[in-house]
Amino acid sequence: MAKRKERIHNPEPFDPYGADPAKTKKRSKAPKRHQQEEKFIASNLSSKIMKEALLQQKEEEAHESAPTFFEEIPNVEEDGDDIDDFAGFSETQSQFAGYEEEINEEDERLMEAFLSKEPGQQKTLADLIVQRIKEKDASVASGNTRLHFIFLILFLVWENRPVPKLDKSIIDIYRGVGTHLSKYTIGKIPKAFKHIPSMQLWEEVLYITEPENWSPNALYQATRIFASNFGAKKAERFYKLVLLPRVREDIRKNKRLHFALYQTLKKALYKPAAFFKGILFPLCESRTCTLREAVIIGSIIEKVSIPPLHSSVALLKLSGMEYCGTTSYFIKLLLEKKYALPYRVVDAVVAHFMRFLNETRIMPVIWHQSLLAFVQRYKNELQKEDKDKIRNLLEKQKHKLVTPEISRELDHSRNRGEKEEDLIFLWYCMSFEVLMCEFSFAGFFIEFH
């Protein structure tokens, strides 16, 4: 029988904390967080942190008590994306930005008959600020001709661009910001520019940066900042004085819209009321909106979801506006969103179309298409009198393909307030009368023979 092997006894006692490092293996990995001892902040470092916090608190209190130049933003809404994480838009991306160019030369020629013969110049932020400066200096010069003379000299020397009466350091800072934005492609936006929404004189400061020279990517970033931090009224002024003139100028020069500017318009619709009042309404009221501009801006309205209340107000406003050919295009797009419109808006759209009862000019195809879209979507919300008016209108304004479709939609619809059961009963009665007439005619024919 084999001899049992003796056990080897360790003379050293077991030490769970590894007191003797020579007898323990070195760790190959770093100790885990819960195995590390807590590290406390040194007393001298904590005192420095407290001093810095007190200094920041004093600066904030001084900033709150500072008058005039900065103001609290009432309605601040955060954008989902970080402004400083902007990677830019590639120049190889489609300049058409996904919209289809549906421009018919014949239809464009017909629309020109409704355009204004005296196109006015688009008012920009620079025009507004220069007008304010001239008014202020004219009032000062009326009391002091010497000051007026000095102002004229400064006006001629300073690059023919008058400067608002602000602190020289502020003017220098924002001129530098404007130079940076004119070359901006990607990266961070200067912090000084992000403070503009909190300024009372934000229009004057924005004018110093020369928005007409910003790059398309810089305009996109600026719209993101202002749409998030401005209220509806201030955002409307930015859209009307800065964004709209830039978009129209780009379309006029290149016959298309830069991809970054197209995305800027989509971002501007973040404030629907400001978008309609600052871009759509001024564009239609100018009566110089071309079909190309309508197709590009209309594609954004078509793609982006808009609250029903804002769409209803926009339809009401467009219906009462002096007619321009492209107005029908925007009306058609809003109608095809199929919102439940108030009766007041439906009646306003009927009144809009009835204005063309005695029109002698040939109406463009888009006008007939917008009438068809209206009848298709809201035929059951029309009164019997309104349907009779539209039938009378169709006798004066005809299109060989669209007019029969409108008549068919009107004939197969119920009146406002009627239920679907009433329509079925009415159809049954009419069918019964037609059948009785056929039987009567057949009996008369047999009796005659």
GROMACS .gro file of C-alpha atoms in nm:
model
  449
    1MET     CA    1   0.000   0.000   0.000
    2ALA     CA    2   0.136   0.344  -0.104
    3LYS     CA    3   0.251   0.581   0.162
    4ARG     CA    4   0.020   0.885   0.215
    5LYS     CA    5   0.175   1.217   0.112
    6GLU     CA    6   0.229   1.459   0.403
    7ARG     CA    7   0.057   1.798   0.395
    8ILE     CA    8   0.268   2.112   0.366
    9HIS     CA    9   0.185   2.361   0.641
   10ASN     CA   10   0.243   2.734   0.593
   11PRO     CA   11   0.407   2.869   0.908
   12GLU     CA   12   0.292   3.226   0.838
   13PRO     CA   13  -0.064   3.321   0.947
   14PHE     CA   14  -0.321   3.428   0.685
   15ASP     CA   15  -0.332   3.805   0.643
   16PRO     CA   16  -0.648   3.921   0.455
   17TYR     CA   17  -0.504   4.274   0.400
   18GLY     CA   18  -0.174   4.160   0.256
   19ALA     CA   19   0.049   4.315   0.525
   20ASP     CA   20   0.370   4.184   0.375
   21PRO     CA   21   0.397   4.309   0.014
   22ALA     CA   22   0.693   4.084  -0.059
   23LYS     CA   23   0.483   3.772  -0.021
   24THR     CA   24   0.182   3.897  -0.225
   25LYS     CA   25   0.150   3.917  -0.601
   26LYS     CA   26   0.128   4.256  -0.766
   27ARG     CA   27  -0.206   4.352  -0.916
   28SER     CA   28  -0.212   4.340  -1.295
   29LYS     CA   29  -0.515   4.570  -1.309
   30ALA     CA   30  -0.596   4.900  -1.146
   31PRO     CA   31  -0.816   4.870  -0.835
   32LYS     CA   32  -1.186   4.919  -0.890
   33ARG     CA   33  -1.362   5.238  -0.781
   34HIS     CA   34  -1.528   5.077  -0.478
   35GLN     CA   35  -1.190   4.934  -0.367
   36GLN     CA   36  -1.019   5.276  -0.371
   37GLU     CA   37  -1.005   5.489  -0.061
   38GLU     CA   38  -1.203   5.813  -0.063
   39LYS     CA   39  -0.997   6.119  -0.148
   40PHE     CA   40  -1.086   6.439   0.029
   41ILE     CA   41  -1.025   6.790  -0.104
   42ALA     CA   42  -0.741   6.969   0.072
   43SER     CA   43  -0.838   7.259   0.296
   44ASN     CA   44  -0.642   7.517   0.097
   45LEU     CA   45  -0.810   7.406  -0.230
   46SER     CA   46  -1.160   7.418  -0.081
   47SER     CA   47  -1.101   7.776   0.039
   48LYS     CA   48  -1.000   7.876  -0.316
   49ILE     CA   49  -1.320   7.719  -0.454
   50MET     CA   50  -1.532   7.911  -0.202
   51LYS     CA   51  -1.359   8.239  -0.292
   52GLU     CA   52  -1.419   8.179  -0.663
   53ALA     CA   53  -1.786   8.098  -0.599
   54LEU     CA   54  -1.828   8.423  -0.403
   55LEU     CA   55  -1.666   8.622  -0.686
   56GLN     CA   56  -1.900   8.463  -0.942
   57GLN     CA   57  -2.200   8.537  -0.722
   58LYS     CA   58  -2.097   8.905  -0.698
   59GLU     CA   59  -2.052   8.923  -1.077
   60GLU     CA   60  -2.400   8.776  -1.131
   61GLU     CA   61  -2.555   9.027  -0.890
   62ALA     CA   62  -2.374   9.313  -1.067
   63HIS     CA   63  -2.491   9.178  -1.404
   64GLU     CA   64  -2.852   9.167  -1.285
   65SER     CA   65  -2.834   9.525  -1.160
   66ALA     CA   66  -2.663   9.649  -1.482
   67PRO     CA   67  -2.905   9.873  -1.678
   68THR     CA   68  -3.003   9.926  -2.043
   69PHE     CA   69  -2.780   9.703  -2.252
   70PHE     CA   70  -2.892   9.354  -2.146
   71GLU     CA   71  -3.239   9.231  -2.067
   72GLU     CA   72  -3.385   8.907  -1.945
   73ILE     CA   73  -3.519   8.678  -2.216
   74PRO     CA   74  -3.884   8.603  -2.135
   75ASN     CA   75  -3.936   8.282  -2.329
   76VAL     CA   76  -3.618   8.081  -2.363
   77GLU     CA   77  -3.662   7.750  -2.540
   78GLU     CA   78  -3.373   7.510  -2.567
   79ASP     CA   79  -3.285   7.362  -2.902
   80GLY     CA   80  -3.226   6.989  -2.897
   81ASP     CA   81  -2.879   7.006  -3.054
   82ASP     CA   82  -2.567   7.169  -2.917
   83ILE     CA   83  -2.482   7.484  -3.112
   84ASP     CA   84  -2.108   7.426  -3.081
   85ASP     CA   85  -2.124   7.069  -3.218
   86PHE     CA   86  -2.210   7.193  -3.567
   87ALA     CA   87  -2.019   6.996  -3.834
   88GLY     CA   88  -2.123   7.214  -4.128
   89PHE     CA   89  -2.296   7.133  -4.456
   90SER     CA   90  -2.106   6.973  -4.739
   91GLU     CA   91  -2.090   7.172  -5.061
   92THR     CA   92  -2.149   6.850  -5.253
   93GLN     CA   93  -2.498   6.809  -5.108
   94SER     CA   94  -2.792   6.872  -5.336
   95GLN     CA   95  -2.858   7.240  -5.384
   96PHE     CA   96  -3.222   7.154  -5.444
   97ALA     CA   97  -3.242   7.003  -5.094
   98GLY     CA   98  -3.499   6.741  -5.188
   99TYR     CA   99  -3.766   6.960  -5.345
  100GLU     CA  100  -3.886   6.894  -5.696
  101GLU     CA  101  -3.875   7.179  -5.940
  102GLU     CA  102  -4.226   7.189  -6.086
  103ILE     CA  103  -4.194   7.511  -6.285
  104ASN     CA  104  -4.404   7.534  -6.599
  105GLU     CA  105  -4.303   7.814  -6.834
  106GLU     CA  106  -4.658   7.873  -6.957
  107ASP     CA  107  -4.796   7.887  -6.604
  108GLU     CA  108  -4.513   8.121  -6.503
  109ARG     CA  109  -4.604   8.352  -6.791
  110LEU     CA  110  -4.970   8.360  -6.681
  111MET     CA  111  -4.866   8.440  -6.324
  112GLU     CA  112  -4.663   8.738  -6.438
  113ALA     CA  113  -4.989   8.911  -6.527
  114PHE     CA  114  -5.072   8.923  -6.154
  115LEU     CA  115  -4.730   9.046  -6.038
  116SER     CA  116  -4.670   9.406  -5.940
  117LYS     CA  117  -4.540   9.623  -6.224
  118GLU     CA  118  -4.339   9.835  -5.979
  119PRO     CA  119  -4.131   9.593  -5.771
  120GLY     CA  120  -4.015   9.760  -5.450
  121GLN     CA  121  -3.677   9.694  -5.294
  122GLN     CA  122  -3.674   9.439  -5.012
  123LYS     CA  123  -3.620   9.620  -4.681
  124THR     CA  124  -3.323   9.485  -4.487
  125LEU     CA  125  -3.183   9.536  -4.138
  126ALA     CA  126  -2.921   9.776  -4.277
  127ASP     CA  127  -3.194   9.995  -4.431
  128LEU     CA  128  -3.381  10.008  -4.102
  129ILE     CA  129  -3.075  10.099  -3.889
  130VAL     CA  130  -2.948  10.360  -4.137
  131GLN     CA  131  -3.293  10.521  -4.137
  132ARG     CA  132  -3.292  10.533  -3.755
  133ILE     CA  133  -2.944  10.688  -3.746
  134LYS     CA  134  -3.040  10.954  -3.999
  135GLU     CA  135  -3.359  11.041  -3.809
  136LYS     CA  136  -3.170  11.077  -3.479
  137ASP     CA  137  -2.891  11.283  -3.630
  138ALA     CA  138  -3.135  11.498  -3.821
  139SER     CA  139  -3.312  11.584  -3.496
  140VAL     CA  140  -2.979  11.667  -3.331
  141ALA     CA  141  -2.856  11.864  -3.631
  142SER     CA  142  -3.166  12.082  -3.633
  143GLY     CA  143  -3.042  12.228  -3.303
  144ASN     CA  144  -2.670  12.218  -3.380
  145THR     CA  145  -2.549  12.250  -3.741
  146ARG     CA  146  -2.188  12.192  -3.638
  147LEU     CA  147  -2.266  11.843  -3.508
  148HIS     CA  148  -2.452  11.772  -3.828
  149PHE     CA  149  -2.146  11.873  -4.030
  150ILE     CA  150  -1.922  11.645  -3.820
  151PHE     CA  151  -2.164  11.355  -3.869
  152LEU     CA  152  -2.154  11.400  -4.246
  153ILE     CA  153  -1.773  11.387  -4.244
  154LEU     CA  154  -1.777  11.067  -4.036
  155PHE     CA  155  -2.039  10.918  -4.267
  156LEU     CA  156  -1.815  10.974  -4.571
  157VAL     CA  157  -1.493  10.859  -4.405
  158TRP     CA  158  -1.629  10.543  -4.236
  159GLU     CA  159  -1.672  10.324  -4.545
  160ASN     CA  160  -2.004  10.489  -4.633
  161ARG     CA  161  -2.166  10.281  -4.356
  162PRO     CA  162  -2.302  10.477  -4.058
  163VAL     CA  163  -2.242  10.323  -3.717
  164PRO     CA  164  -2.489  10.327  -3.424
  165LYS     CA  165  -2.389  10.534  -3.122
  166LEU     CA  166  -2.262  10.252  -2.902
  167ASP     CA  167  -1.953  10.205  -2.690
  168LYS     CA  168  -1.638  10.179  -2.903
  169SER     CA  169  -1.531   9.852  -2.738
  170ILE     CA  170  -1.867   9.693  -2.827
  171ILE     CA  171  -1.837   9.810  -3.188
  172ASP     CA  172  -1.485   9.665  -3.214
  173ILE     CA  173  -1.592   9.331  -3.063
  174TYR     CA  174  -1.888   9.279  -3.293
  175ARG     CA  175  -1.701   9.392  -3.601
  176GLY     CA  176  -1.457   9.113  -3.524
  177VAL     CA  177  -1.749   8.874  -3.478
  178GLY     CA  178  -1.887   8.979  -3.816
  179THR     CA  179  -1.551   8.913  -3.983
  180HIS     CA  180  -1.544   8.566  -3.826
  181LEU     CA  181  -1.900   8.486  -3.938
  182SER     CA  182  -1.827   8.591  -4.296
  183LYS     CA  183  -1.571   8.304  -4.315
  184TYR     CA  184  -1.748   8.058  -4.084
  185THR     CA  185  -1.792   7.696  -4.198
  186ILE     CA  186  -1.787   7.467  -3.890
  187GLY     CA  187  -1.705   7.480  -3.521
  188LYS     CA  188  -1.797   7.708  -3.234
  189ILE     CA  189  -1.985   8.036  -3.254
  190PRO     CA  190  -1.827   8.331  -3.064
  191LYS     CA  191  -1.974   8.375  -2.717
  192ALA     CA  192  -2.028   8.746  -2.782
  193PHE     CA  193  -2.269   8.655  -3.062
  194LYS     CA  194  -2.471   8.428  -2.831
  195HIS     CA  195  -2.533   8.727  -2.601
  196ILE     CA  196  -2.715   8.925  -2.873
  197PRO     CA  197  -3.064   8.783  -2.791
  198SER     CA  198  -3.035   8.924  -2.436
  199MET     CA  199  -2.956   9.277  -2.553
  200GLN     CA  200  -3.210   9.557  -2.574
  201LEU     CA  201  -3.029   9.710  -2.873
  202TRP     CA  202  -2.995   9.375  -3.047
  203GLU     CA  203  -3.084   9.515  -3.390
  204GLU     CA  204  -2.807   9.777  -3.376
  205VAL     CA  205  -2.551   9.520  -3.255
  206LEU     CA  206  -2.658   9.272  -3.521
  207TYR     CA  207  -2.622   9.544  -3.785
  208ILE     CA  208  -2.256   9.595  -3.682
  209THR     CA  209  -2.180   9.230  -3.767
  210GLU     CA  210  -2.302   9.292  -4.129
  211PRO     CA  211  -2.545   8.996  -4.169
  212GLU     CA  212  -2.552   9.038  -4.549
  213ASN     CA  213  -2.190   8.910  -4.556
  214TRP     CA  214  -2.238   8.606  -4.332
  215SER     CA  215  -2.167   8.265  -4.479
  216PRO     CA  216  -2.470   8.034  -4.531
  217ASN     CA  217  -2.354   7.812  -4.243
  218ALA     CA  218  -2.325   8.114  -4.014
  219LEU     CA  219  -2.679   8.222  -4.102
  220TYR     CA  220  -2.802   7.873  -4.017
  221GLN     CA  221  -2.632   7.888  -3.677
  222ALA     CA  222  -2.766   8.239  -3.612
  223THR     CA  223  -3.121   8.125  -3.694
  224ARG     CA  224  -3.086   7.834  -3.451
  225ILE     CA  225  -2.980   8.071  -3.175
  226PHE     CA  226  -3.246   8.336  -3.239
  227ALA     CA  227  -3.532   8.091  -3.301
  228SER     CA  228  -3.454   7.927  -2.965
  229ASN     CA  229  -3.402   8.241  -2.758
  230PHE     CA  230  -3.625   8.505  -2.915
  231GLY     CA  231  -3.996   8.551  -2.866
  232ALA     CA  232  -4.227   8.544  -3.169
  233LYS     CA  233  -4.211   8.921  -3.235
  234LYS     CA  234  -3.831   8.950  -3.226
  235ALA     CA  235  -3.787   8.633  -3.431
  236GLU     CA  236  -4.032   8.775  -3.686
  237ARG     CA  237  -3.818   9.088  -3.726
  238PHE     CA  238  -3.501   8.879  -3.769
  239TYR     CA  239  -3.670   8.663  -4.035
  240LYS     CA  240  -3.812   8.963  -4.220
  241LEU     CA  241  -3.505   9.188  -4.212
  242VAL     CA  242  -3.220   8.934  -4.238
  243LEU     CA  243  -3.331   8.587  -4.348
  244LEU     CA  244  -3.591   8.664  -4.618
  245PRO     CA  245  -3.376   8.915  -4.817
  246ARG     CA  246  -3.083   8.672  -4.808
  247VAL     CA  247  -3.295   8.378  -4.931
  248ARG     CA  248  -3.453   8.578  -5.214
  249GLU     CA  249  -3.116   8.714  -5.325
  250ASP     CA  250  -2.964   8.364  -5.336
  251ILE     CA  251  -3.255   8.230  -5.545
  252ARG     CA  252  -3.236   8.526  -5.782
  253LYS     CA  253  -2.862   8.486  -5.840
  254ASN     CA  254  -2.828   8.107  -5.858
  255LYS     CA  255  -3.179   8.001  -5.972
  256ARG     CA  256  -3.178   7.766  -5.674
  257LEU     CA  257  -3.128   7.783  -5.298
  258HIS     CA  258  -2.811   7.689  -5.111
  259PHE     CA  259  -2.854   7.373  -4.905
  260ALA     CA  260  -2.757   7.550  -4.580
  261LEU     CA  261  -3.012   7.826  -4.646
  262TYR     CA  262  -3.280   7.565  -4.718
  263GLN     CA  263  -3.208   7.401  -4.382
  264THR     CA  264  -3.216   7.748  -4.226
  265LEU     CA  265  -3.573   7.801  -4.348
  266LYS     CA  266  -3.672   7.464  -4.201
  267LYS     CA  267  -3.517   7.568  -3.870
  268ALA     CA  268  -3.704   7.901  -3.888
  269LEU     CA  269  -4.035   7.713  -3.889
  270TYR     CA  270  -3.950   7.623  -3.526
  271LYS     CA  271  -4.146   7.945  -3.457
  272PRO     CA  272  -4.453   7.905  -3.687
  273ALA     CA  273  -4.608   8.246  -3.611
  274ALA     CA  274  -4.278   8.424  -3.675
  275PHE     CA  275  -4.224   8.224  -3.995
  276PHE     CA  276  -4.561   8.322  -4.140
  277LYS     CA  277  -4.541   8.688  -4.034
  278GLY     CA  278  -4.174   8.732  -4.116
  279ILE     CA  279  -4.135   8.528  -4.436
  280LEU     CA  280  -4.458   8.406  -4.598
  281PHE     CA  281  -4.679   8.715  -4.558
  282PRO     CA  282  -4.415   8.973  -4.660
  283LEU     CA  283  -4.327   8.755  -4.959
  284CYS     CA  284  -4.689   8.747  -5.080
  285GLU     CA  285  -4.760   9.112  -4.992
  286SER     CA  286  -4.466   9.226  -5.204
  287ARG     CA  287  -4.651   9.088  -5.511
  288THR     CA  288  -4.311   9.007  -5.664
  289CYS     CA  289  -4.288   8.644  -5.549
  290THR     CA  290  -4.181   8.429  -5.843
  291LEU     CA  291  -4.295   8.074  -5.906
  292ARG     CA  292  -3.945   7.947  -5.830
  293GLU     CA  293  -3.948   8.113  -5.486
  294ALA     CA  294  -4.296   7.976  -5.417
  295VAL     CA  295  -4.192   7.620  -5.507
  296ILE     CA  296  -3.882   7.629  -5.286
  297ILE     CA  297  -4.042   7.788  -4.978
  298GLY     CA  298  -4.364   7.592  -5.032
  299SER     CA  299  -4.174   7.263  -5.021
  300ILE     CA  300  -4.076   7.346  -4.662
  301ILE     CA  301  -4.439   7.417  -4.565
  302GLU     CA  302  -4.535   7.088  -4.728
  303LYS     CA  303  -4.276   6.879  -4.543
  304VAL     CA  304  -4.277   7.030  -4.194
  305SER     CA  305  -4.565   6.972  -3.952
  306ILE     CA  306  -4.740   7.299  -3.860
  307PRO     CA  307  -4.993   7.343  -3.576
  308PRO     CA  308  -5.353   7.362  -3.710
  309LEU     CA  309  -5.421   7.697  -3.542
  310HIS     CA  310  -5.128   7.866  -3.717
  311SER     CA  311  -5.228   7.714  -4.052
  312SER     CA  312  -5.586   7.840  -4.009
  313VAL     CA  313  -5.468   8.194  -3.936
  314ALA     CA  314  -5.232   8.181  -4.234
  315LEU     CA  315  -5.515   8.072  -4.467
  316LEU     CA  316  -5.738   8.350  -4.334
  317LYS     CA  317  -5.464   8.607  -4.396
  318LEU     CA  318  -5.374   8.480  -4.745
  319SER     CA  319  -5.740   8.473  -4.850
  320GLY     CA  320  -5.790   8.843  -4.773
  321MET     CA  321  -5.458   8.954  -4.923
  322GLU     CA  322  -5.423   9.136  -5.255
  323TYR     CA  323  -5.385   8.854  -5.505
  324CYS     CA  324  -5.055   8.747  -5.652
  325GLY     CA  325  -5.032   8.439  -5.875
  326THR     CA  326  -4.815   8.244  -5.632
  327THR     CA  327  -5.058   8.307  -5.345
  328SER     CA  328  -5.270   8.024  -5.485
  329TYR     CA  329  -4.973   7.790  -5.450
  330PHE     CA  330  -4.940   7.854  -5.076
  331ILE     CA  331  -5.320   7.831  -5.027
  332LYS     CA  332  -5.319   7.492  -5.201
  333LEU     CA  333  -5.037   7.361  -4.981
  334LEU     CA  334  -5.213   7.464  -4.659
  335LEU     CA  335  -5.544   7.318  -4.778
  336GLU     CA  336  -5.381   6.984  -4.859
  337LYS     CA  337  -5.269   6.947  -4.497
  338LYS     CA  338  -5.635   6.851  -4.434
  339TYR     CA  339  -5.678   7.036  -4.106
  340ALA     CA  340  -6.023   7.082  -3.951
  341LEU     CA  341  -6.073   7.450  -4.032
  342PRO     CA  342  -6.313   7.683  -3.851
  343TYR     CA  343  -6.619   7.789  -4.053
  344ARG     CA  344  -6.488   8.144  -4.055
  345VAL     CA  345  -6.179   8.032  -4.248
  346VAL     CA  346  -6.384   7.819  -4.489
  347ASP     CA  347  -6.610   8.118  -4.565
  348ALA     CA  348  -6.305   8.341  -4.616
  349VAL     CA  349  -6.159   8.098  -4.872
  350VAL     CA  350  -6.494   8.093  -5.058
  351ALA     CA  351  -6.495   8.473  -5.064
  352HIS     CA  352  -6.137   8.467  -5.193
  353PHE     CA  353  -6.230   8.260  -5.497
  354MET     CA  354  -6.549   8.458  -5.564
  355ARG     CA  355  -6.337   8.772  -5.614
  356PHE     CA  356  -6.246   8.630  -5.957
  357LEU     CA  357  -6.604   8.599  -6.081
  358ASN     CA  358  -6.562   8.893  -6.321
  359GLU     CA  359  -6.188   8.854  -6.382
  360THR     CA  360  -6.103   8.900  -6.750
  361ARG     CA  361  -5.746   8.772  -6.730
  362ILE     CA  362  -5.679   8.402  -6.784
  363MET     CA  363  -5.629   8.236  -6.447
  364PRO     CA  364  -5.318   8.017  -6.407
  365VAL     CA  365  -5.354   7.643  -6.363
  366ILE     CA  366  -5.247   7.663  -5.999
  367TRP     CA  367  -5.556   7.877  -5.926
  368HIS     CA  368  -5.786   7.602  -6.060
  369GLN     CA  369  -5.587   7.339  -5.871
  370SER     CA  370  -5.620   7.529  -5.544
  371LEU     CA  371  -5.999   7.556  -5.596
  372LEU     CA  372  -6.014   7.182  -5.663
  373ALA     CA  373  -5.812   7.107  -5.347
  374PHE     CA  374  -6.047   7.327  -5.144
  375VAL     CA  375  -6.363   7.158  -5.278
  376GLN     CA  376  -6.218   6.808  -5.234
  377ARG     CA  377  -6.120   6.864  -4.870
  378TYR     CA  378  -6.406   7.082  -4.746
  379LYS     CA  379  -6.703   7.013  -4.976
  380ASN     CA  380  -6.912   6.885  -4.683
  381GLU     CA  381  -6.844   7.204  -4.485
  382LEU     CA  382  -6.986   7.435  -4.753
  383GLN     CA  383  -7.332   7.589  -4.741
  384LYS     CA  384  -7.576   7.535  -5.025
  385GLU     CA  385  -7.549   7.903  -5.121
  386ASP     CA  386  -7.169   7.874  -5.139
  387LYS     CA  387  -7.192   7.575  -5.371
  388ASP     CA  388  -7.428   7.766  -5.601
  389LYS     CA  389  -7.180   8.056  -5.607
  390ILE     CA  390  -6.893   7.823  -5.697
  391ARG     CA  391  -7.097   7.664  -5.977
  392ASN     CA  392  -7.163   8.011  -6.111
  393LEU     CA  393  -6.790   8.084  -6.088
  394LEU     CA  394  -6.707   7.769  -6.285
  395GLU     CA  395  -6.913   7.897  -6.576
  396LYS     CA  396  -6.689   8.205  -6.599
  397GLN     CA  397  -6.350   8.052  -6.508
  398LYS     CA  398  -6.302   7.719  -6.683
  399HIS     CA  399  -6.025   7.466  -6.729
  400LYS     CA  400  -6.084   7.169  -6.954
  401LEU     CA  401  -5.937   6.916  -6.708
  402VAL     CA  402  -5.991   7.064  -6.362
  403THR     CA  403  -6.339   7.222  -6.387
  404PRO     CA  404  -6.528   6.891  -6.448
  405GLU     CA  405  -6.361   6.743  -6.139
  406ILE     CA  406  -6.474   7.038  -5.926
  407SER     CA  407  -6.834   7.003  -6.049
  408ARG     CA  408  -6.832   6.630  -5.976
  409GLU     CA  409  -6.706   6.689  -5.620
  410LEU     CA  410  -6.980   6.949  -5.557
  411ASP     CA  411  -7.254   6.719  -5.689
  412HIS     CA  412  -7.149   6.431  -5.462
  413SER     CA  413  -7.136   6.618  -5.133
  414ARG     CA  414  -7.365   6.712  -4.846
  415ASN     CA  415  -7.426   7.064  -4.717
  416ARG     CA  416  -7.294   7.209  -4.394
  417GLY     CA  417  -7.485   7.075  -4.095
  418GLU     CA  418  -7.629   6.774  -4.276
  419LYS     CA  419  -7.550   6.424  -4.154
  420GLU     CA  420  -7.438   6.141  -4.373
  421GLU     CA  421  -7.770   5.961  -4.314
  422ASP     CA  422  -7.954   6.263  -4.457
  423LEU     CA  423  -7.741   6.244  -4.768
  424ILE     CA  424  -7.817   5.873  -4.813
  425PHE     CA  425  -8.190   5.937  -4.768
  426LEU     CA  426  -8.175   6.224  -5.018
  427TRP     CA  427  -7.995   6.001  -5.268
  428TYR     CA  428  -8.258   5.729  -5.215
  429CYS     CA  429  -8.544   5.973  -5.281
  430MET     CA  430  -8.378   6.108  -5.594
  431SER     CA  431  -8.314   5.755  -5.723
  432PHE     CA  432  -8.678   5.662  -5.653
  433GLU     CA  433  -8.806   5.965  -5.847
  434VAL     CA  434  -8.579   5.884  -6.142
  435LEU     CA  435  -8.701   5.523  -6.138
  436MET     CA  436  -9.068   5.633  -6.130
  437CYS     CA  437  -9.007   5.863  -6.424
  438GLU     CA  438  -8.856   5.574  -6.620
  439PHE     CA  439  -9.156   5.352  -6.541
  440SER     CA  440  -9.400   5.626  -6.636
  441PHE     CA  441  -9.222   5.688  -6.963
  442ALA     CA  442  -9.215   5.313  -7.036
  443GLY     CA  443  -9.593   5.282  -6.965
  444PHE     CA  444  -9.667   5.581  -7.183
  445PHE     CA  445  -9.458   5.428  -7.464
  446ILE     CA  446  -9.644   5.093  -7.441
  447GLU     CA  447  -9.984   5.262  -7.430
  448PHE     CA  448  -9.893   5.480  -7.729
  449HIS     CA  449  -9.806   5.172  -7.938
   0.00000   0.00000   0.00000
